[in-house]
Amino acid sequence: MYARNTLHLGLGLLAMVSADPINKPPLAQNFGYLTQGLLDNLHAPANALDQWNPGSLPQACADETSTSGLNPADLTIYSIHYNDCEQPWIVCTHKDAPMSITTLVDLFGKVPVLARSHVRHLVNLPTSTNANAYTRDGVITLLGIANDGIDVFLHETGHCLDNGGYAGRSLSASPEWQAAIAQDPNVPDPYSAVSPAEDVAQNTVIATYNIVVPGGFGMLEPNWRNVYHQYALLQSWAEDSGNLLAPGGTCMWRTPDSPTVPLGGAATTAKDRRRSKVAAAARQEEKPEDGIPAGIAVLPVKTFHTECYQDIH
């Protein structure tokens, strides 16, 4: 049911996350019961959408599209200008992706801006298998995700936060997270049990619900105490790191975009992609503020790759 990949962390993270499964039963079988409350209480800011002229794209979009066996020439590139951030987000959407660009702009905009600011790009692709998503180096790739994926956006953003968003620390790699798991009789759902990193990502969804929906998670879930130490710890770390999951405000930090490359010159082999990343890192070291407006802090690019998240509504 879940496509498993090795989880890689680096560039400033001092601990490796264990990918060992968590031996706890799930509180619920899926997160469908959270969806409506999140959709009703998270609001996307006003926005404008600019479509790029054909012929160029971010290297990260070429990488993830080619990895999925698809042709980057079938992508349309957009810059999303939300009015809560001076720096737009560049997204790449495939002509056959089931999620429309309108829906993507709305759902991604619902992610609180200080958490959203840790996402570099979005890549929206079709798939011939079960819908899933993953995050690599701050780039969220959606595969076959349709129109009800607010929990997917929050889950994948949770991975970005777990890889440096909490004042440079990884929550899932911390002894505090292990202690929180030990104190609770359950994990939130079956996918949370895949690994501590996936448990953190799923608890990001619950913590966001608890913050934004009147009455919080306890009004919805009668057995909320069974996972309380997990989502309460995550909520505490988010608050201590600048209220990352609280709606409102404006962006204060952003990760630099991946390099823009000509469509025919995008690196498509593993060797080419390694060279591209080395070159991009060198450019960032020379002038890390490239593309980031004055007054917005520049976040370092973290190298990590999450396991595939199965959309299990």
Coordinates of C-alpha atoms in Angstrom, one line a residue, residues 49-52 56-58 60-62 64-65 70-80 89-105 121-126 140-146 153:
L49 CA -1.2 33.7 -11.4
D50 CA 1.4 34.3 -14.1
Q51 CA 2.0 31.6 -16.7
W52 CA 5.6 31.3 -18.0
S56 CA 12.3 27.2 -19.6
L57 CA 11.5 25.6 -16.3
P58 CA 13.0 25.1 -12.8
A60 CA 13.7 20.7 -9.9
C61 CA 10.6 20.4 -12.0
A62 CA 12.6 18.7 -14.8
E64 CA 10.9 15.1 -10.6
T65 CA 9.0 14.9 -13.9
L70 CA 7.1 11.8 -17.9
N71 CA 8.2 14.4 -20.4
P72 CA 9.1 17.9 -18.9
A73 CA 7.9 19.4 -22.2
D74 CA 4.3 18.5 -21.1
L75 CA 4.6 20.9 -18.1
T76 CA 3.2 24.4 -17.8
I77 CA 5.0 26.6 -15.4
Y78 CA 3.3 29.2 -13.2
S79 CA 4.4 31.8 -10.7
I80 CA 1.8 32.1 -7.9
W89 CA 6.1 30.3 -5.6
I90 CA 6.9 28.6 -8.9
V91 CA 4.8 25.5 -9.6
C92 CA 4.9 23.1 -12.5
T93 CA 1.8 21.2 -13.6
H94 CA 1.5 18.4 -16.2
K95 CA -1.1 18.5 -18.9
D96 CA -2.6 15.3 -17.6
A97 CA -2.5 16.0 -13.8
P98 CA -5.9 15.5 -12.2
M99 CA -5.6 18.6 -10.0
S100 CA -6.3 21.8 -11.8
I101 CA -4.0 24.8 -11.3
T102 CA -6.9 26.7 -9.7
T103 CA -7.4 24.0 -7.1
L104 CA -3.7 23.7 -6.4
V105 CA -3.4 27.5 -5.9
H121 CA 8.3 24.3 -5.5
L122 CA 5.3 22.2 -6.3
V123 CA 5.2 19.6 -9.1
N124 CA 1.8 18.4 -10.1
L125 CA 1.8 15.2 -12.1
P126 CA -0.4 12.3 -13.2
I140 CA 6.6 18.7 -3.1
T141 CA 5.6 16.3 -5.9
L142 CA 1.9 15.4 -6.2
L143 CA 1.2 12.2 -8.2
G144 CA -2.5 11.8 -9.1
I145 CA -3.7 13.8 -6.2
A146 CA -7.2 15.2 -7.1
F153 CA -0.4 19.6 1.4

